[in-house]
Structure formats: C-alpha cells, structure tokens
Amino acid sequence: MIKFYSSLLLILFALTSCSKSYKIKGVSSVSSLDGKMLFLKVAKEGKWVNVDSAEVVHGEFSMKGSVDSVQMVSLFMDDENIMPMVLEGGSIEINISNTKLTVKGTPLNDKLYAFVEKKASMDARSEELGHKEAKMILDGVDPAEINVILTKESDQLSNEMNSYVKSFIAENYENVLGPGVFLMMCSNFPYPLMTPAMEDIVKNAPDSFKNNPLIKEYVSKAHDNMQSIQEHQMMQQNEQQAAMISQKQPAASIAH
C-alpha cells in the first residue's frame, strides 16, 4: 500500500511539473529575421526582463522551459516589441509573417489571439470609413449628408469596440489576459490617460485586478496626468477671462 501511494505521488508530481513546462515552436516567413535573436520578456517594476531567447535559423526557432505561474510576456527582436503572448504550460506555436502574427496551442493564447483578430477586423472597418468618405465625395454626395452618415457609423463602431474590449477584459479579470489587454489598449496613448470606458473597467474590477502592480502604476500616473490637464485648462480659461476683462475696462472708463 505504501509503495502504491508513493508511485501515485510520483505520477502526480510528474503531471504537475509537466503542466508548468512550456515548449515554443516558432515559424517565420520574414527573411530579415533569419539569424536574429528573439527574446521573451516580462514587464517587472517598469523594466523588461528576459525570460527566454532563441535564434531564428532557416525561418524556425524554439524555446522550452518551466514557469512558476502563468505570465503575460512579449516577444522582442532586440529592443523592438513584436507581439504579446501568454507564457503558460503546454505546446505554444508562433507564426510570424509580413501580414499576420499569431500565437496558438494553449488556452489563454488561443483566447488572446481570437481577441486580437476580432479587434483587428474592427480597426479595418474603422479605416474603411475614410475610403467610404472619399468615394461619397467623388460621387457628389452633399458634405453635410456625408458628415451625418459617417458620424453615425463611426459612433456605432466606437461603441461596439468599447463594448467588446470591456466585456473581454471583464471576462478575464481574474487571469493575466484582463490586465494584459487593458495595458495593451493603454499603449495606444502617447502617455497614461483614462477614458470613461477605462474608468468603468477599473471601477467594476475585482481587487485582484486593481491591485496588479502594473495596473496600479498606470492608473496612478493617468490620474495625475488628467489632473494636470484639468489644472492647465483651468489656467487657460482664467487667463482668457482676465484678458477679456482687461479689454473691456478701457471702453468702460471712456464711457464713464
């Protein structure tokens, strides 16, 4: 009996160990990547820290190792951030081409790149509005009518995108995809800012999301920036009001 339990514990330990092991197989059709070193990096305390690396040889590269916990990481070539991914137990497949970047093979990576693909299709629809505007102008449509039509479509698409991003993050509050995608969306701004949609995401999030160090740092910096912007706008308004008053004062004294 003791021997049976010992064997069972060894099997369980082996299974547990395998679940934390990762194996990455990458394929690249981008010829300029051949001979280059690729690095997996994780953000820690405001810095990118190397986790693993591999050389691209004849369009292929591979990595393997183990992780203590699931991590949101990025694949880098030198200092260039190529693509985000999740480092989790299992076999991970990366495909890099000039037109598409994909990661698949594990649950969270499949989920992440389903999101990336859908978000990309929405972005493409947004870009298409510009082409539609040019076509309508060439067709002689009244500019006022064009503005009404495109504003309505743009607002609808923006609401759809915000709703999709918010729901995806909310569904993944408790795993690395929630904070990871939130910060991906934030990276589109030139500096940390909080939109109403982002405020809703944080407001409705559980403590595990709010207390994520990267989220806390971003939100804190964003609120500081928003306060600075409001103070600057208020200063400008006060200066404009003071200028208007000073312009009126001579006319008032002459009339007197």
mmCIF file of N, CA and C in Angstrom, residues 39-141:
data_model
loop_
_atom_site.group_PDB
_atom_site.id
_atom_site.type_symbol
_atom_site.label_atom_id
_atom_site.label_comp_id
_atom_site.label_asym_id
_atom_site.label_seq_id
_atom_site.Cartn_x
_atom_site.Cartn_y
_atom_site.Cartn_z
ATOM 1 N N PHE A 39 13.714 37.367 -28.114
ATOM 2 C CA PHE A 39 13.701 37.288 -26.657
ATOM 3 C C PHE A 39 12.270 37.330 -26.125
ATOM 4 N N LEU A 40 11.997 36.472 -25.178
ATOM 5 C CA LEU A 40 10.747 36.567 -24.428
ATOM 6 C C LEU A 40 11.027 37.433 -23.216
ATOM 7 N N LYS A 41 10.208 38.481 -23.026
ATOM 8 C CA LYS A 41 10.437 39.387 -21.903
ATOM 9 C C LYS A 41 9.142 39.618 -21.138
ATOM 10 N N VAL A 42 9.291 39.812 -19.830
ATOM 11 C CA VAL A 42 8.161 40.120 -18.964
ATOM 12 C C VAL A 42 8.415 41.472 -18.303
ATOM 13 N N ALA A 43 7.349 42.250 -18.144
ATOM 14 C CA ALA A 43 7.476 43.570 -17.519
ATOM 15 C C ALA A 43 7.507 43.420 -16.001
ATOM 16 N N LYS A 44 8.580 43.928 -15.382
ATOM 17 C CA LYS A 44 8.719 43.892 -13.922
ATOM 18 C C LYS A 44 9.295 45.204 -13.430
ATOM 19 N N GLU A 45 8.538 45.858 -12.538
ATOM 20 C CA GLU A 45 8.993 47.108 -11.928
ATOM 21 C C GLU A 45 9.446 48.129 -12.972
ATOM 22 N N GLY A 46 8.629 48.257 -14.014
ATOM 23 C CA GLY A 46 8.897 49.262 -15.031
ATOM 24 C C GLY A 46 9.987 48.909 -16.025
ATOM 25 N N LYS A 47 10.498 47.660 -15.972
ATOM 26 C CA LYS A 47 11.556 47.243 -16.901
ATOM 27 C C LYS A 47 11.184 45.917 -17.559
ATOM 28 N N TRP A 48 11.694 45.712 -18.773
ATOM 29 C CA TRP A 48 11.511 44.428 -19.453
ATOM 30 C C TRP A 48 12.644 43.491 -19.050
ATOM 31 N N VAL A 49 12.261 42.332 -18.528
ATOM 32 C CA VAL A 49 13.237 41.350 -18.042
ATOM 33 C C VAL A 49 13.199 40.111 -18.928
ATOM 34 N N ASN A 50 14.372 39.642 -19.369
ATOM 35 C CA ASN A 50 14.447 38.452 -20.226
ATOM 36 C C ASN A 50 13.973 37.199 -19.492
ATOM 37 N N VAL A 51 13.172 36.407 -20.203
ATOM 38 C CA VAL A 51 12.706 35.133 -19.673
ATOM 39 C C VAL A 51 13.341 33.982 -20.445
ATOM 40 N N ASP A 52 13.432 34.147 -21.763
ATOM 41 C CA ASP A 52 13.994 33.096 -22.618
ATOM 42 C C ASP A 52 14.427 33.742 -23.934
ATOM 43 N N SER A 53 15.180 33.005 -24.731
ATOM 44 C CA SER A 53 15.644 33.544 -26.015
ATOM 45 C C SER A 53 15.918 32.401 -26.987
ATOM 46 N N ALA A 54 15.949 32.755 -28.277
ATOM 47 C CA ALA A 54 16.251 31.762 -29.305
ATOM 48 C C ALA A 54 16.705 32.467 -30.574
ATOM 49 N N GLU A 55 17.520 31.788 -31.365
ATOM 50 C CA GLU A 55 17.961 32.330 -32.650
ATOM 51 C C GLU A 55 17.066 31.779 -33.751
ATOM 52 N N VAL A 56 16.738 32.638 -34.705
ATOM 53 C CA VAL A 56 15.949 32.208 -35.862
ATOM 54 C C VAL A 56 16.901 31.610 -36.892
ATOM 55 N N VAL A 57 16.708 30.318 -37.188
ATOM 56 C CA VAL A 57 17.572 29.616 -38.138
ATOM 57 C C VAL A 57 16.700 29.015 -39.232
ATOM 58 N N HIS A 58 16.928 29.458 -40.470
ATOM 59 C CA HIS A 58 16.135 28.990 -41.619
ATOM 60 C C HIS A 58 14.630 29.127 -41.353
ATOM 61 N N GLY A 59 14.258 30.258 -40.762
ATOM 62 C CA GLY A 59 12.835 30.545 -40.561
ATOM 63 C C GLY A 59 12.190 29.813 -39.400
ATOM 64 N N GLU A 60 13.007 29.197 -38.528
ATOM 65 C CA GLU A 60 12.431 28.475 -37.384
ATOM 66 C C GLU A 60 13.186 28.836 -36.104
ATOM 67 N N PHE A 61 12.465 28.761 -34.989
ATOM 68 C CA PHE A 61 13.091 28.961 -33.682
ATOM 69 C C PHE A 61 12.293 28.192 -32.639
ATOM 70 N N SER A 62 12.936 27.898 -31.536
ATOM 71 C CA SER A 62 12.257 27.148 -30.479
ATOM 72 C C SER A 62 12.793 27.541 -29.105
ATOM 73 N N MET A 63 11.946 27.389 -28.118
ATOM 74 C CA MET A 63 12.309 27.644 -26.719
ATOM 75 C C MET A 63 11.581 26.609 -25.859
ATOM 76 N N LYS A 64 12.153 26.338 -24.712
ATOM 77 C CA LYS A 64 11.457 25.479 -23.759
ATOM 78 C C LYS A 64 11.958 25.767 -22.365
ATOM 79 N N GLY A 65 11.109 25.515 -21.398
ATOM 80 C CA GLY A 65 11.475 25.770 -20.008
ATOM 81 C C GLY A 65 10.289 25.530 -19.108
ATOM 82 N N SER A 66 10.325 26.111 -17.943
ATOM 83 C CA SER A 66 9.223 25.967 -16.999
ATOM 84 C C SER A 66 8.916 27.316 -16.367
ATOM 85 N N VAL A 67 7.669 27.464 -15.948
ATOM 86 C CA VAL A 67 7.234 28.709 -15.302
ATOM 87 C C VAL A 67 6.527 28.376 -13.997
ATOM 88 N N ASP A 68 6.788 29.210 -12.986
ATOM 89 C CA ASP A 68 6.122 29.010 -11.698
ATOM 90 C C ASP A 68 4.663 29.444 -11.763
ATOM 91 N N SER A 69 4.366 30.421 -12.621
ATOM 92 C CA SER A 69 2.997 30.897 -12.773
ATOM 93 C C SER A 69 2.796 31.404 -14.196
ATOM 94 N N VAL A 70 1.546 31.484 -14.603
ATOM 95 C CA VAL A 70 1.222 31.984 -15.939
ATOM 96 C C VAL A 70 1.593 33.459 -16.017
ATOM 97 N N GLN A 71 2.247 33.853 -17.117
ATOM 98 C CA GLN A 71 2.714 35.230 -17.252
ATOM 99 C C GLN A 71 2.334 35.807 -18.607
ATOM 100 N N MET A 72 2.016 37.092 -18.615
ATOM 101 C CA MET A 72 1.842 37.824 -19.860
ATOM 102 C C MET A 72 3.220 38.329 -20.257
ATOM 103 N N VAL A 73 3.679 37.952 -21.440
ATOM 104 C CA VAL A 73 5.023 38.321 -21.889
ATOM 105 C C VAL A 73 4.938 38.925 -23.296
ATOM 106 N N SER A 74 6.063 39.372 -23.807
ATOM 107 C CA SER A 74 6.144 39.877 -25.175
ATOM 108 C C SER A 74 7.361 39.282 -25.857
ATOM 109 N N LEU A 75 7.226 39.066 -27.173
ATOM 110 C CA LEU A 75 8.335 38.576 -27.965
ATOM 111 C C LEU A 75 9.049 39.781 -28.578
ATOM 112 N N PHE A 76 10.331 39.872 -28.331
ATOM 113 C CA PHE A 76 11.138 41.004 -28.796
ATOM 114 C C PHE A 76 12.181 40.551 -29.807
ATOM 115 N N MET A 77 12.501 41.437 -30.756
ATOM 116 C CA MET A 77 13.714 41.316 -31.557
ATOM 117 C C MET A 77 14.560 42.527 -31.195
ATOM 118 N N ASP A 78 15.673 42.290 -30.529
ATOM 119 C CA ASP A 78 16.462 43.381 -29.950
ATOM 120 C C ASP A 78 15.553 44.179 -29.001
ATOM 121 N N ASP A 79 15.389 45.490 -29.263
ATOM 122 C CA ASP A 79 14.539 46.307 -28.397
ATOM 123 C C ASP A 79 13.142 46.528 -28.980
ATOM 124 N N GLU A 80 12.843 45.849 -30.068
ATOM 125 C CA GLU A 80 11.539 46.021 -30.720
ATOM 126 C C GLU A 80 10.536 44.989 -30.212
ATOM 127 N N ASN A 81 9.425 45.483 -29.671
ATOM 128 C CA ASN A 81 8.358 44.613 -29.180
ATOM 129 C C ASN A 81 7.547 44.121 -30.373
ATOM 130 N N ILE A 82 7.657 42.824 -30.683
ATOM 131 C CA ILE A 82 7.000 42.274 -31.875
ATOM 132 C C ILE A 82 5.554 41.896 -31.601
ATOM 133 N N MET A 83 5.314 41.172 -30.499
ATOM 134 C CA MET A 83 3.960 40.669 -30.244
ATOM 135 C C MET A 83 3.804 40.215 -28.802
ATOM 136 N N PRO A 84 2.562 40.352 -28.263
ATOM 137 C CA PRO A 84 2.296 39.859 -26.914
ATOM 138 C C PRO A 84 1.916 38.378 -26.957
ATOM 139 N N MET A 85 2.078 37.717 -25.849
ATOM 140 C CA MET A 85 1.650 36.328 -25.741
ATOM 141 C C MET A 85 1.593 35.934 -24.265
ATOM 142 N N VAL A 86 1.033 34.756 -24.017
ATOM 143 C CA VAL A 86 0.947 34.240 -22.654
ATOM 144 C C VAL A 86 1.927 33.088 -22.516
ATOM 145 N N LEU A 87 2.766 33.144 -21.504
ATOM 146 C CA LEU A 87 3.685 32.054 -21.226
ATOM 147 C C LEU A 87 3.014 31.145 -20.199
ATOM 148 N N GLU A 88 2.541 30.014 -20.683
ATOM 149 C CA GLU A 88 1.831 29.061 -19.826
ATOM 150 C C GLU A 88 2.237 27.645 -20.221
ATOM 151 N N GLY A 89 1.913 26.697 -19.383
ATOM 152 C CA GLY A 89 2.274 25.313 -19.650
ATOM 153 C C GLY A 89 1.643 24.789 -20.914
ATOM 154 N N GLY A 90 2.415 24.028 -21.697
ATOM 155 C CA GLY A 90 1.882 23.425 -22.908
ATOM 156 C C GLY A 90 2.747 23.716 -24.115
ATOM 157 N N SER A 91 2.271 23.268 -25.270
ATOM 158 C CA SER A 91 2.980 23.498 -26.530
ATOM 159 C C SER A 91 2.407 24.736 -27.206
ATOM 160 N N ILE A 92 3.265 25.714 -27.436
ATOM 161 C CA ILE A 92 2.858 27.003 -27.999
ATOM 162 C C ILE A 92 3.440 27.141 -29.403
ATOM 163 N N GLU A 93 2.589 27.512 -30.358
ATOM 164 C CA GLU A 93 3.021 27.695 -31.738
ATOM 165 C C GLU A 93 2.950 29.175 -32.106
ATOM 166 N N ILE A 94 4.058 29.693 -32.634
ATOM 167 C CA ILE A 94 4.124 31.098 -33.064
ATOM 168 C C ILE A 94 4.354 31.142 -34.566
ATOM 169 N N ASN A 95 3.568 31.973 -35.239
ATOM 170 C CA ASN A 95 3.731 32.145 -36.682
ATOM 171 C C ASN A 95 3.907 33.628 -36.971
ATOM 172 N N ILE A 96 5.019 33.968 -37.621
ATOM 173 C CA ILE A 96 5.324 35.367 -37.935
ATOM 174 C C ILE A 96 5.430 35.531 -39.449
ATOM 175 N N SER A 97 4.586 36.416 -40.001
ATOM 176 C CA SER A 97 4.675 36.738 -41.420
ATOM 177 C C SER A 97 4.607 38.248 -41.574
ATOM 178 N N ASN A 98 4.721 38.731 -42.787
ATOM 179 C CA ASN A 98 4.673 40.175 -43.031
ATOM 180 C C ASN A 98 3.277 40.748 -42.816
ATOM 181 N N THR A 99 2.270 39.887 -42.866
ATOM 182 C CA THR A 99 0.881 40.372 -42.766
ATOM 183 C C THR A 99 0.180 39.941 -41.492
ATOM 184 N N LYS A 100 0.725 38.952 -40.793
ATOM 185 C CA LYS A 100 -0.002 38.430 -39.631
ATOM 186 C C LYS A 100 0.945 37.848 -38.587
ATOM 187 N N LEU A 101 0.568 38.030 -37.320
ATOM 188 C CA LEU A 101 1.298 37.451 -36.195
ATOM 189 C C LEU A 101 0.295 36.652 -35.370
ATOM 190 N N THR A 102 0.583 35.391 -35.120
ATOM 191 C CA THR A 102 -0.348 34.576 -34.345
ATOM 192 C C THR A 102 0.395 33.704 -33.335
ATOM 193 N N VAL A 103 -0.307 33.445 -32.236
ATOM 194 C CA VAL A 103 0.177 32.505 -31.221
ATOM 195 C C VAL A 103 -0.999 31.598 -30.878
ATOM 196 N N LYS A 104 -0.774 30.302 -30.879
ATOM 197 C CA LYS A 104 -1.863 29.373 -30.572
ATOM 198 C C LYS A 104 -1.307 28.127 -29.895
ATOM 199 N N GLY A 105 -2.235 27.280 -29.448
ATOM 200 C CA GLY A 105 -1.824 25.996 -28.878
ATOM 201 C C GLY A 105 -2.130 25.821 -27.412
ATOM 202 N N THR A 106 -2.290 26.942 -26.688
ATOM 203 C CA THR A 106 -2.651 26.866 -25.272
ATOM 204 C C THR A 106 -3.900 27.726 -25.039
ATOM 205 N N PRO A 107 -4.679 27.416 -23.994
ATOM 206 C CA PRO A 107 -5.985 28.068 -23.811
ATOM 207 C C PRO A 107 -5.954 29.600 -23.830
ATOM 208 N N LEU A 108 -5.060 30.211 -23.056
ATOM 209 C CA LEU A 108 -5.063 31.668 -22.966
ATOM 210 C C LEU A 108 -4.516 32.330 -24.223
ATOM 211 N N ASN A 109 -3.545 31.673 -24.879
ATOM 212 C CA ASN A 109 -3.040 32.234 -26.136
ATOM 213 C C ASN A 109 -4.100 32.158 -27.236
ATOM 214 N N ASP A 110 -4.849 31.060 -27.267
ATOM 215 C CA ASP A 110 -5.944 30.943 -28.240
ATOM 216 C C ASP A 110 -6.970 32.047 -28.012
ATOM 217 N N LYS A 111 -7.271 32.277 -26.756
ATOM 218 C CA LYS A 111 -8.259 33.305 -26.393
ATOM 219 C C LYS A 111 -7.741 34.698 -26.728
ATOM 220 N N LEU A 112 -6.464 34.954 -26.426
ATOM 221 C CA LEU A 112 -5.856 36.264 -26.691
ATOM 222 C C LEU A 112 -5.876 36.583 -28.179
ATOM 223 N N TYR A 113 -5.489 35.625 -29.020
ATOM 224 C CA TYR A 113 -5.389 35.917 -30.443
ATOM 225 C C TYR A 113 -6.740 35.874 -31.166
ATOM 226 N N ALA A 114 -7.745 35.270 -30.544
ATOM 227 C CA ALA A 114 -9.112 35.420 -31.053
ATOM 228 C C ALA A 114 -9.551 36.867 -30.838
ATOM 229 N N PHE A 115 -9.170 37.420 -29.681
ATOM 230 C CA PHE A 115 -9.452 38.834 -29.390
ATOM 231 C C PHE A 115 -8.701 39.745 -30.358
ATOM 232 N N VAL A 116 -7.408 39.482 -30.540
ATOM 233 C CA VAL A 116 -6.580 40.314 -31.421
ATOM 234 C C VAL A 116 -7.150 40.322 -32.840
ATOM 235 N N GLU A 117 -7.585 39.154 -33.318
ATOM 236 C CA GLU A 117 -8.113 39.055 -34.679
ATOM 237 C C GLU A 117 -9.412 39.839 -34.826
ATOM 238 N N LYS A 118 -10.306 39.709 -33.842
ATOM 239 C CA LYS A 118 -11.578 40.429 -33.914
ATOM 240 C C LYS A 118 -11.359 41.931 -33.802
ATOM 241 N N LYS A 119 -10.450 42.341 -32.907
ATOM 242 C CA LYS A 119 -10.141 43.771 -32.757
ATOM 243 C C LYS A 119 -9.542 44.321 -34.062
ATOM 244 N N ALA A 120 -8.706 43.534 -34.726
ATOM 245 C CA ALA A 120 -8.105 43.959 -35.990
ATOM 246 C C ALA A 120 -9.170 44.147 -37.067
ATOM 247 N N SER A 121 -10.179 43.271 -37.080
ATOM 248 C CA SER A 121 -11.251 43.407 -38.072
ATOM 249 C C SER A 121 -12.065 44.671 -37.817
ATOM 250 N N MET A 122 -12.244 45.028 -36.534
ATOM 251 C CA MET A 122 -12.948 46.267 -36.193
ATOM 252 C C MET A 122 -12.121 47.482 -36.607
ATOM 253 N N ASP A 123 -10.813 47.423 -36.390
ATOM 254 C CA ASP A 123 -9.933 48.522 -36.803
ATOM 255 C C ASP A 123 -9.982 48.703 -38.318
ATOM 256 N N ALA A 124 -10.052 47.576 -39.044
ATOM 257 C CA ALA A 124 -10.121 47.642 -40.507
ATOM 258 C C ALA A 124 -11.421 48.311 -40.950
ATOM 259 N N ARG A 125 -12.506 47.995 -40.259
ATOM 260 C CA ARG A 125 -13.794 48.637 -40.566
ATOM 261 C C ARG A 125 -13.723 50.141 -40.302
ATOM 262 N N SER A 126 -12.997 50.515 -39.267
ATOM 263 C CA SER A 126 -12.834 51.940 -38.945
ATOM 264 C C SER A 126 -12.049 52.656 -40.046
ATOM 265 N N GLU A 127 -10.981 52.008 -40.536
ATOM 266 C CA GLU A 127 -10.189 52.594 -41.624
ATOM 267 C C GLU A 127 -11.015 52.699 -42.902
ATOM 268 N N GLU A 128 -11.923 51.754 -43.088
ATOM 269 C CA GLU A 128 -12.748 51.741 -44.291
ATOM 270 C C GLU A 128 -13.666 52.958 -44.369
ATOM 271 N N LEU A 129 -13.995 53.534 -43.218
ATOM 272 C CA LEU A 129 -14.842 54.732 -43.218
ATOM 273 C C LEU A 129 -14.170 55.881 -43.969
ATOM 274 N N GLY A 130 -12.848 55.974 -43.878
ATOM 275 C CA GLY A 130 -12.120 57.012 -44.612
ATOM 276 C C GLY A 130 -12.243 56.827 -46.121
ATOM 277 N N HIS A 131 -12.152 55.561 -46.574
ATOM 278 C CA HIS A 131 -12.309 55.267 -48.002
ATOM 279 C C HIS A 131 -13.742 55.558 -48.451
ATOM 280 N N LYS A 132 -14.678 55.246 -47.556
ATOM 281 C CA LYS A 132 -16.089 55.488 -47.876
ATOM 282 C C LYS A 132 -16.356 56.984 -48.045
ATOM 283 N N GLU A 133 -15.740 57.785 -47.181
ATOM 284 C CA GLU A 133 -15.912 59.235 -47.270
ATOM 285 C C GLU A 133 -15.388 59.761 -48.611
ATOM 286 N N ALA A 134 -14.198 59.276 -49.015
ATOM 287 C CA ALA A 134 -13.611 59.719 -50.286
ATOM 288 C C ALA A 134 -14.501 59.339 -51.464
ATOM 289 N N LYS A 135 -15.073 58.134 -51.411
ATOM 290 C CA LYS A 135 -15.941 57.671 -52.500
ATOM 291 C C LYS A 135 -17.217 58.513 -52.569
ATOM 292 N N MET A 136 -17.789 58.827 -51.401
ATOM 293 C CA MET A 136 -19.020 59.620 -51.365
ATOM 294 C C MET A 136 -18.773 61.030 -51.905
ATOM 295 N N ILE A 137 -17.605 61.582 -51.616
ATOM 296 C CA ILE A 137 -17.256 62.915 -52.135
ATOM 297 C C ILE A 137 -17.148 62.876 -53.653
ATOM 298 N N LEU A 138 -16.482 61.811 -54.173
ATOM 299 C CA LEU A 138 -16.338 61.664 -55.624
ATOM 300 C C LEU A 138 -17.688 61.451 -56.304
ATOM 301 N N ASP A 139 -18.610 60.805 -55.571
ATOM 302 C CA ASP A 139 -19.952 60.557 -56.119
ATOM 303 C C ASP A 139 -20.853 61.786 -56.031
ATOM 304 N N GLY A 140 -20.340 62.864 -55.439
ATOM 305 C CA GLY A 140 -21.096 64.101 -55.379
ATOM 306 C C GLY A 140 -22.119 64.198 -54.268
ATOM 307 N N VAL A 141 -21.966 63.376 -53.242
ATOM 308 C CA VAL A 141 -22.894 63.430 -52.103
ATOM 309 C C VAL A 141 -22.649 64.713 -51.317
#
